[in-house]
mmCIF file of C-alpha atoms in Angstrom:
data_model
loop_
_atom_site.group_PDB
_atom_site.id
_atom_site.type_symbol
_atom_site.label_atom_id
_atom_site.label_comp_id
_atom_site.label_asym_id
_atom_site.label_seq_id
_atom_site.Cartn_x
_atom_site.Cartn_y
_atom_site.Cartn_z
ATOM 1 C CA UNK N 1368 72.884 13.395 -41.644
ATOM 2 C CA UNK N 1369 73.784 16.889 -42.793
ATOM 3 C CA UNK N 1370 72.807 17.757 -46.339
ATOM 4 C CA UNK N 1371 75.950 18.830 -48.227
ATOM 5 C CA UNK N 1372 74.155 19.897 -51.426
ATOM 6 C CA UNK N 1373 74.435 23.593 -52.362
ATOM 7 C CA UNK N 1374 71.700 25.774 -50.907
ATOM 8 C CA UNK N 1375 69.020 26.973 -53.302
ATOM 9 C CA UNK N 1376 68.774 30.207 -51.312
ATOM 10 C CA UNK N 1377 71.875 31.899 -49.919
ATOM 11 C CA UNK N 1378 71.931 35.679 -50.021
ATOM 12 C CA UNK N 1379 73.037 38.479 -47.730
ATOM 13 C CA UNK N 1380 70.879 41.587 -47.708
ATOM 14 C CA UNK N 1381 71.670 44.997 -46.231
ATOM 15 C CA UNK N 1382 68.648 46.594 -44.589
ATOM 16 C CA UNK N 1383 68.073 50.133 -43.394
ATOM 17 C CA UNK N 1384 66.533 49.495 -39.985
ATOM 18 C CA UNK N 1385 65.491 52.593 -38.054
ATOM 19 C CA UNK N 1386 68.392 54.613 -39.437
ATOM 20 C CA UNK N 1387 70.974 51.813 -39.037
ATOM 21 C CA UNK N 1388 72.559 49.602 -41.721
ATOM 22 C CA UNK N 1389 72.083 45.964 -40.705
ATOM 23 C CA UNK N 1390 72.760 42.752 -42.607
ATOM 24 C CA UNK N 1391 70.789 39.523 -42.695
ATOM 25 C CA UNK N 1392 71.805 36.323 -44.470
ATOM 26 C CA UNK N 1393 68.959 34.143 -45.735
ATOM 27 C CA UNK N 1394 69.692 30.442 -46.317
ATOM 28 C CA UNK N 1395 67.439 27.558 -47.371
ATOM 29 C CA UNK N 1396 67.742 24.221 -49.144
ATOM 30 C CA UNK N 1397 64.812 25.139 -51.383
ATOM 31 C CA UNK N 1398 62.446 28.062 -51.953
ATOM 32 C CA UNK N 1399 59.209 28.406 -50.020
ATOM 33 C CA UNK N 1400 60.333 27.013 -46.669
ATOM 34 C CA UNK N 1401 58.880 28.648 -43.529
ATOM 35 C CA UNK N 1402 61.025 31.449 -42.067
ATOM 36 C CA UNK N 1403 63.143 31.055 -38.934
ATOM 37 C CA UNK N 1404 64.915 34.108 -37.541
ATOM 38 C CA UNK N 1405 67.943 33.672 -35.263
ATOM 39 C CA UNK N 1406 68.356 36.434 -32.659
ATOM 40 C CA UNK N 1407 71.879 36.137 -31.326
ATOM 41 C CA UNK N 1408 73.286 36.053 -27.807
ATOM 42 C CA UNK N 1409 75.370 38.847 -26.393
ATOM 43 C CA UNK N 1410 75.441 41.576 -25.553
ATOM 44 C CA UNK N 1411 77.301 42.705 -28.678
ATOM 45 C CA UNK N 1412 77.991 39.345 -30.300
ATOM 46 C CA UNK N 1413 77.591 39.317 -34.087
ATOM 47 C CA UNK N 1414 76.067 36.317 -35.858
ATOM 48 C CA UNK N 1415 77.087 36.158 -39.518
ATOM 49 C CA UNK N 1416 80.458 34.634 -38.636
ATOM 50 C CA UNK N 1417 78.645 31.739 -36.895
ATOM 51 C CA UNK N 1418 76.520 30.702 -39.882
ATOM 52 C CA UNK N 1419 78.848 27.808 -40.751
ATOM 53 C CA UNK N 1420 78.731 26.565 -37.136
ATOM 54 C CA UNK N 1421 74.931 26.704 -37.060
ATOM 55 C CA UNK N 1422 74.763 24.854 -40.377
ATOM 56 C CA UNK N 1423 77.236 22.181 -39.257
ATOM 57 C CA UNK N 1424 75.570 21.514 -35.901
ATOM 58 C CA UNK N 1425 71.865 22.247 -36.427
ATOM 59 C CA UNK N 1426 71.407 21.979 -40.222
ATOM 60 C CA UNK N 1427 68.224 24.073 -40.086
ATOM 61 C CA UNK N 1428 68.210 24.984 -43.768
ATOM 62 C CA UNK N 1429 66.622 21.673 -44.812
ATOM 63 C CA UNK N 1430 63.378 22.690 -43.085
ATOM 64 C CA UNK N 1431 63.490 26.477 -42.820
ATOM 65 C CA UNK N 1432 64.440 29.660 -44.569
ATOM 66 C CA UNK N 1433 66.923 30.703 -41.884
ATOM 67 C CA UNK N 1434 67.607 34.382 -41.302
ATOM 68 C CA UNK N 1435 70.939 35.088 -39.590
ATOM 69 C CA UNK N 1436 70.747 38.703 -38.469
ATOM 70 C CA UNK N 1437 73.622 40.904 -37.365
ATOM 71 C CA UNK N 1438 71.979 43.285 -34.916
ATOM 72 C CA UNK N 1439 72.574 47.015 -34.711
ATOM 73 C CA UNK N 1440 76.235 47.856 -34.207
ATOM 74 C CA UNK N 1441 77.379 44.222 -34.448
ATOM 75 C CA UNK N 1442 79.892 42.770 -36.868
ATOM 76 C CA UNK N 1443 81.347 44.967 -39.607
ATOM 77 C CA UNK N 1444 79.131 47.922 -38.704
ATOM 78 C CA UNK N 1445 79.981 51.571 -38.223
ATOM 79 C CA UNK N 1446 81.037 52.899 -34.837
ATOM 80 C CA UNK N 1447 78.119 55.335 -35.128
ATOM 81 C CA UNK N 1448 75.649 52.437 -35.320
ATOM 82 C CA UNK N 1449 77.358 50.723 -32.379
ATOM 83 C CA UNK N 1450 77.036 53.869 -30.275
ATOM 84 C CA UNK N 1451 73.299 54.119 -31.078
ATOM 85 C CA UNK N 1452 72.448 50.836 -29.334
ATOM 86 C CA UNK N 1453 70.046 50.485 -26.412
ATOM 87 C CA UNK N 1454 67.852 47.630 -25.237
ATOM 88 C CA UNK N 1455 64.711 49.470 -26.364
ATOM 89 C CA UNK N 1456 66.315 50.145 -29.747
ATOM 90 C CA UNK N 1457 67.196 46.476 -30.191
ATOM 91 C CA UNK N 1458 63.567 45.582 -29.495
ATOM 92 C CA UNK N 1459 62.341 48.136 -32.059
ATOM 93 C CA UNK N 1460 64.903 46.879 -34.584
ATOM 94 C CA UNK N 1461 63.726 43.295 -34.152
ATOM 95 C CA UNK N 1462 60.144 44.389 -34.704
ATOM 96 C CA UNK N 1463 61.217 46.058 -37.955
ATOM 97 C CA UNK N 1464 63.108 42.952 -39.092
ATOM 98 C CA UNK N 1465 60.055 40.799 -38.352
ATOM 99 C CA UNK N 1466 57.865 43.108 -40.430
ATOM 100 C CA UNK N 1467 60.390 42.992 -43.278
ATOM 101 C CA UNK N 1468 60.672 39.183 -43.137
ATOM 102 C CA UNK N 1469 56.911 38.799 -43.104
ATOM 103 C CA UNK N 1470 56.672 41.058 -46.137
ATOM 104 C CA UNK N 1471 59.271 38.946 -47.956
ATOM 105 C CA UNK N 1472 57.802 35.523 -47.143
ATOM 106 C CA UNK N 1473 54.116 36.192 -46.349
ATOM 107 C CA UNK N 1474 54.539 33.649 -43.562
ATOM 108 C CA UNK N 1475 54.733 33.926 -39.782
ATOM 109 C CA UNK N 1476 58.248 33.260 -38.503
ATOM 110 C CA UNK N 1477 59.681 31.037 -35.833
ATOM 111 C CA UNK N 1478 62.239 32.844 -33.704
ATOM 112 C CA UNK N 1479 65.260 31.211 -32.092
ATOM 113 C CA UNK N 1480 66.262 33.766 -29.447
ATOM 114 C CA UNK N 1481 69.481 33.058 -27.549
ATOM 115 C CA UNK N 1482 70.409 34.534 -24.146
ATOM 116 C CA UNK N 1483 69.825 38.313 -24.295
ATOM 117 C CA UNK N 1484 68.500 37.645 -27.800
ATOM 118 C CA UNK N 1485 65.745 35.593 -26.174
ATOM 119 C CA UNK N 1486 64.944 38.501 -23.869
ATOM 120 C CA UNK N 1487 64.754 40.956 -26.764
ATOM 121 C CA UNK N 1488 62.591 38.465 -28.639
ATOM 122 C CA UNK N 1489 60.056 38.154 -25.809
ATOM 123 C CA UNK N 1490 59.779 41.951 -25.617
ATOM 124 C CA UNK N 1491 59.404 42.381 -29.392
ATOM 125 C CA UNK N 1492 56.959 39.522 -29.983
ATOM 126 C CA UNK N 1493 54.597 41.058 -27.465
ATOM 127 C CA UNK N 1494 53.891 43.681 -30.163
ATOM 128 C CA UNK N 1495 54.128 41.496 -33.315
ATOM 129 C CA UNK N 1496 51.894 38.453 -32.724
ATOM 130 C CA UNK N 1497 50.619 38.385 -36.314
ATOM 131 C CA UNK N 1498 54.136 37.982 -37.709
ATOM 132 C CA UNK N 1499 55.405 35.252 -35.352
ATOM 133 C CA UNK N 1500 54.441 31.584 -35.144
ATOM 134 C CA UNK N 1501 56.331 30.640 -31.983
ATOM 135 C CA UNK N 1502 59.400 31.496 -29.911
ATOM 136 C CA UNK N 1503 62.160 29.121 -28.893
ATOM 137 C CA UNK N 1504 64.005 30.932 -26.085
ATOM 138 C CA UNK N 1505 67.412 29.443 -25.289
ATOM 139 C CA UNK N 1506 68.797 30.544 -21.898
ATOM 140 C CA UNK N 1507 66.933 33.881 -21.949
ATOM 141 C CA UNK N 1508 68.226 36.539 -19.577
ATOM 142 C CA UNK N 1509 65.395 37.242 -17.151
ATOM 143 C CA UNK N 1510 66.678 38.841 -13.969
ATOM 144 C CA UNK N 1511 70.268 40.034 -14.096
ATOM 145 C CA UNK N 1512 70.691 40.530 -10.349
ATOM 146 C CA UNK N 1513 69.686 36.920 -9.612
ATOM 147 C CA UNK N 1514 71.785 35.544 -12.483
ATOM 148 C CA UNK N 1515 74.849 37.542 -11.446
ATOM 149 C CA UNK N 1516 74.497 36.452 -7.827
ATOM 150 C CA UNK N 1517 74.190 32.781 -8.803
ATOM 151 C CA UNK N 1518 77.201 32.958 -11.124
ATOM 152 C CA UNK N 1519 79.310 34.764 -8.524
ATOM 153 C CA UNK N 1520 78.418 32.239 -5.817
ATOM 154 C CA UNK N 1521 79.421 29.446 -8.199
ATOM 155 C CA UNK N 1522 82.798 31.088 -8.891
ATOM 156 C CA UNK N 1523 83.493 31.580 -5.193
ATOM 157 C CA UNK N 1524 82.685 27.925 -4.569
ATOM 158 C CA UNK N 1525 85.045 26.905 -7.376
ATOM 159 C CA UNK N 1526 87.768 29.073 -5.827
ATOM 160 C CA UNK N 1527 87.511 27.050 -2.612
ATOM 161 C CA UNK N 1528 87.752 23.787 -4.535
ATOM 162 C CA UNK N 1529 90.503 24.764 -6.985
ATOM 163 C CA UNK N 1530 93.740 22.742 -6.814
ATOM 164 C CA UNK N 1531 95.706 25.428 -8.641
ATOM 165 C CA UNK N 1532 96.745 28.549 -6.753
ATOM 166 C CA UNK N 1533 96.634 30.531 -9.981
ATOM 167 C CA UNK N 1534 93.035 29.505 -10.651
ATOM 168 C CA UNK N 1535 92.106 30.255 -7.048
ATOM 169 C CA UNK N 1536 93.606 33.738 -7.273
ATOM 170 C CA UNK N 1537 91.879 34.430 -10.609
ATOM 171 C CA UNK N 1538 88.505 33.453 -9.207
ATOM 172 C CA UNK N 1539 88.939 35.468 -6.029
ATOM 173 C CA UNK N 1540 90.217 38.511 -7.956
ATOM 174 C CA UNK N 1541 86.948 38.948 -9.825
ATOM 175 C CA UNK N 1542 84.988 41.840 -8.368
ATOM 176 C CA UNK N 1543 81.409 41.103 -7.324
ATOM 177 C CA UNK N 1544 78.570 42.143 -9.650
ATOM 178 C CA UNK N 1545 77.100 44.250 -11.119
ATOM 179 C CA UNK N 1546 79.346 44.451 -14.196
ATOM 180 C CA UNK N 1547 78.887 47.804 -15.889
ATOM 181 C CA UNK N 1548 82.067 47.836 -18.002
ATOM 182 C CA UNK N 1549 83.357 45.377 -20.623
ATOM 183 C CA UNK N 1550 86.589 44.419 -18.785
ATOM 184 C CA UNK N 1551 85.080 42.738 -15.670
ATOM 185 C CA UNK N 1552 82.189 41.345 -17.729
ATOM 186 C CA UNK N 1553 84.659 39.685 -20.117
ATOM 187 C CA UNK N 1554 86.849 38.519 -17.220
ATOM 188 C CA UNK N 1555 83.880 36.700 -15.727
ATOM 189 C CA UNK N 1556 83.037 35.221 -19.136
ATOM 190 C CA UNK N 1557 86.573 33.812 -19.321
ATOM 191 C CA UNK N 1558 86.231 32.134 -15.920
ATOM 192 C CA UNK N 1559 82.771 30.736 -16.622
ATOM 193 C CA UNK N 1560 83.823 29.423 -20.037
ATOM 194 C CA UNK N 1561 86.914 27.705 -18.654
ATOM 195 C CA UNK N 1562 84.703 26.003 -16.063
ATOM 196 C CA UNK N 1563 82.437 24.560 -18.778
ATOM 197 C CA UNK N 1564 79.315 26.622 -18.119
ATOM 198 C CA UNK N 1565 79.133 28.460 -21.475
ATOM 199 C CA UNK N 1566 79.791 25.795 -24.102
ATOM 200 C CA UNK N 1567 80.718 22.322 -22.930
ATOM 201 C CA UNK N 1568 84.200 21.143 -23.807
ATOM 202 C CA UNK N 1569 85.331 24.611 -24.949
ATOM 203 C CA UNK N 1570 87.703 26.876 -23.047
ATOM 204 C CA UNK N 1571 87.521 30.647 -23.319
ATOM 205 C CA UNK N 1572 90.727 30.669 -25.339
ATOM 206 C CA UNK N 1573 89.343 28.062 -27.718
ATOM 207 C CA UNK N 1574 86.102 29.982 -28.174
ATOM 208 C CA UNK N 1575 87.983 33.228 -28.838
ATOM 209 C CA UNK N 1576 90.268 31.593 -31.424
ATOM 210 C CA UNK N 1577 87.236 30.055 -33.124
ATOM 211 C CA UNK N 1578 85.502 33.430 -33.148
ATOM 212 C CA UNK N 1579 88.491 35.365 -34.513
ATOM 213 C CA UNK N 1580 89.102 32.937 -37.388
ATOM 214 C CA UNK N 1581 85.394 32.936 -38.282
ATOM 215 C CA UNK N 1582 85.237 36.750 -38.159
ATOM 216 C CA UNK N 1583 88.207 37.105 -40.514
ATOM 217 C CA UNK N 1584 86.653 34.607 -42.939
ATOM 218 C CA UNK N 1585 83.312 36.438 -42.812
ATOM 219 C CA UNK N 1586 84.195 40.119 -42.468
ATOM 220 C CA UNK N 1587 87.812 40.208 -43.665
ATOM 221 C CA UNK N 1588 90.750 41.401 -41.568
ATOM 222 C CA UNK N 1589 89.613 45.032 -41.368
ATOM 223 C CA UNK N 1590 86.002 44.058 -40.800
ATOM 224 C CA UNK N 1591 87.065 41.644 -38.071
ATOM 225 C CA UNK N 1592 88.869 44.464 -36.263
ATOM 226 C CA UNK N 1593 85.727 46.607 -36.555
ATOM 227 C CA UNK N 1594 83.628 43.756 -35.166
ATOM 228 C CA UNK N 1595 85.881 43.493 -32.093
ATOM 229 C CA UNK N 1596 85.822 47.267 -31.628
ATOM 230 C CA UNK N 1597 82.043 47.250 -31.853
ATOM 231 C CA UNK N 1598 81.745 44.531 -29.217
ATOM 232 C CA UNK N 1599 83.384 46.840 -26.684
ATOM 233 C CA UNK N 1600 81.328 49.874 -27.751
ATOM 234 C CA UNK N 1601 78.018 47.993 -27.581
ATOM 235 C CA UNK N 1602 78.840 46.316 -24.270
ATOM 236 C CA UNK N 1603 79.768 49.688 -22.782
ATOM 237 C CA UNK N 1604 76.384 51.013 -23.911
ATOM 238 C CA UNK N 1605 74.248 48.024 -22.898
ATOM 239 C CA UNK N 1606 75.782 46.654 -19.698
ATOM 240 C CA UNK N 1607 74.407 49.422 -17.411
ATOM 241 C CA UNK N 1608 70.927 48.777 -18.832
ATOM 242 C CA UNK N 1609 71.228 45.016 -18.595
ATOM 243 C CA UNK N 1610 72.337 45.257 -14.961
ATOM 244 C CA UNK N 1611 68.803 46.302 -14.014
ATOM 245 C CA UNK N 1612 66.996 43.926 -16.396
ATOM 246 C CA UNK N 1613 64.072 42.165 -14.713
ATOM 247 C CA UNK N 1614 61.389 40.468 -16.790
ATOM 248 C CA UNK N 1615 59.483 39.648 -13.604
ATOM 249 C CA UNK N 1616 58.911 43.350 -12.916
ATOM 250 C CA UNK N 1617 56.942 43.741 -16.166
ATOM 251 C CA UNK N 1618 56.465 40.343 -17.762
ATOM 252 C CA UNK N 1619 55.825 40.391 -21.511
ATOM 253 C CA UNK N 1620 52.347 39.327 -22.584
ATOM 254 C CA UNK N 1621 53.077 36.999 -25.487
ATOM 255 C CA UNK N 1622 50.262 35.768 -27.713
ATOM 256 C CA UNK N 1623 52.225 32.922 -29.360
ATOM 257 C CA UNK N 1624 53.652 29.664 -27.958
ATOM 258 C CA UNK N 1625 56.983 29.946 -26.140
ATOM 259 C CA UNK N 1626 59.365 27.016 -25.731
ATOM 260 C CA UNK N 1627 62.132 27.538 -23.155
ATOM 261 C CA UNK N 1628 65.401 25.605 -23.317
ATOM 262 C CA UNK N 1629 67.965 25.710 -20.503
ATOM 263 C CA UNK N 1630 71.213 23.853 -19.819
ATOM 264 C CA UNK N 1631 71.812 22.075 -16.529
ATOM 265 C CA UNK N 1632 75.399 23.385 -16.393
ATOM 266 C CA UNK N 1633 74.350 26.998 -17.044
ATOM 267 C CA UNK N 1634 75.093 28.685 -13.727
ATOM 268 C CA UNK N 1635 73.802 32.027 -15.014
ATOM 269 C CA UNK N 1636 70.241 30.669 -15.040
ATOM 270 C CA UNK N 1637 69.307 29.800 -11.443
ATOM 271 C CA UNK N 1638 66.711 27.100 -10.817
ATOM 272 C CA UNK N 1639 64.327 29.779 -9.538
ATOM 273 C CA UNK N 1640 64.330 31.487 -12.949
ATOM 274 C CA UNK N 1641 63.770 28.194 -14.778
ATOM 275 C CA UNK N 1642 60.827 27.493 -12.487
ATOM 276 C CA UNK N 1643 59.244 30.958 -12.339
ATOM 277 C CA UNK N 1644 59.838 32.633 -15.709
ATOM 278 C CA UNK N 1645 57.451 30.514 -17.812
ATOM 279 C CA UNK N 1646 54.703 31.025 -15.223
ATOM 280 C CA UNK N 1647 55.292 34.790 -15.124
ATOM 281 C CA UNK N 1648 55.024 35.353 -18.885
ATOM 282 C CA UNK N 1649 51.563 34.930 -20.336
ATOM 283 C CA UNK N 1650 51.580 32.711 -23.437
ATOM 284 C CA UNK N 1651 48.912 30.463 -24.988
ATOM 285 C CA UNK N 1652 51.237 27.445 -24.742
ATOM 286 C CA UNK N 1653 54.517 26.933 -22.918
ATOM 287 C CA UNK N 1654 57.072 24.139 -22.676
ATOM 288 C CA UNK N 1655 60.224 24.051 -20.559
ATOM 289 C CA UNK N 1656 63.186 21.682 -20.879
ATOM 290 C CA UNK N 1657 66.464 21.677 -18.982
ATOM 291 C CA UNK N 1658 69.008 19.599 -20.844
ATOM 292 C CA UNK N 1659 71.911 17.654 -19.318
ATOM 293 C CA UNK N 1660 75.507 18.201 -20.405
ATOM 294 C CA UNK N 1661 74.679 21.688 -21.669
ATOM 295 C CA UNK N 1662 75.783 25.152 -20.636
ATOM 296 C CA UNK N 1663 74.476 28.582 -21.600
ATOM 297 C CA UNK N 1664 74.833 27.855 -25.340
ATOM 298 C CA UNK N 1665 72.415 24.925 -25.279
ATOM 299 C CA UNK N 1666 71.839 25.025 -29.052
ATOM 300 C CA UNK N 1667 75.510 24.165 -29.634
ATOM 301 C CA UNK N 1668 75.799 21.666 -26.777
ATOM 302 C CA UNK N 1669 72.587 19.775 -27.620
ATOM 303 C CA UNK N 1670 71.882 20.716 -31.252
ATOM 304 C CA UNK N 1671 69.783 17.661 -32.119
ATOM 305 C CA UNK N 1672 67.355 18.266 -29.271
ATOM 306 C CA UNK N 1673 67.089 21.991 -29.981
ATOM 307 C CA UNK N 1674 66.513 21.194 -33.650
ATOM 308 C CA UNK N 1675 63.719 18.767 -32.768
ATOM 309 C CA UNK N 1676 62.061 21.477 -30.639
ATOM 310 C CA UNK N 1677 62.187 23.845 -33.606
ATOM 311 C CA UNK N 1678 60.737 21.205 -35.910
ATOM 312 C CA UNK N 1679 57.795 20.593 -33.569
ATOM 313 C CA UNK N 1680 57.082 24.239 -32.700
#
């Protein structure tokens, strides 16, 4: 049962990270709990507006000091910061945040890395083993070409099965990958969400409405507009890099345990990646679970199981 008592720790801190202003919200039921850093999905998705959703579904604050970090250029950030994004810069930024969090808590952190956030986490932790206890990687992006091909094949199959002519035309109208610009990338996200592969039981329209309301509550109306603007800027910067992403080409050498979590309905993570990625990345201990009735956002579809993995890590 979720604890509804006020949090003993709830503060938002602005950090200067490698020349960029970034915010992190720290939340805990009581002082002294071990740190857990959430590294958000994306590319370009902010996180602070999802704090209430994390707290409602996962209720991590009873056991951890949870750090919700808006990455470079995300949320109510400047356009300048959004334009300074690269994959390598996100990795360096995460390393800096880990050093800051370790300095604040004097404890090694768990990291919950989601999608591309899991990929960035694996790259960063390779260089910060003394500041990390373990990694929980939810649907990490590993090999974009394979993921894009699997998702596109799924959409083409759905087009053949669709009863609605409109749906069939929408699916067939999507250009094949790679997706180097925000418009086709977002168009594919709409199709995949409506087919239940992102978050189960949520359509793209429902997810967007939920996001917009949460952004306005968190960032205000003007800040919400900036957050949407930044999503397009950051995606335009990162998508060409992500198109060639391949963790198998140079697997990270991670010196802490890694626990992988995948959803069975996540068509962007082919079975080959689920099978081969844990073996490719050196880690002292590895677990892999693929959960039923879960899409790409496994932590929201199966929050109790993901929470139990965090508790045992």
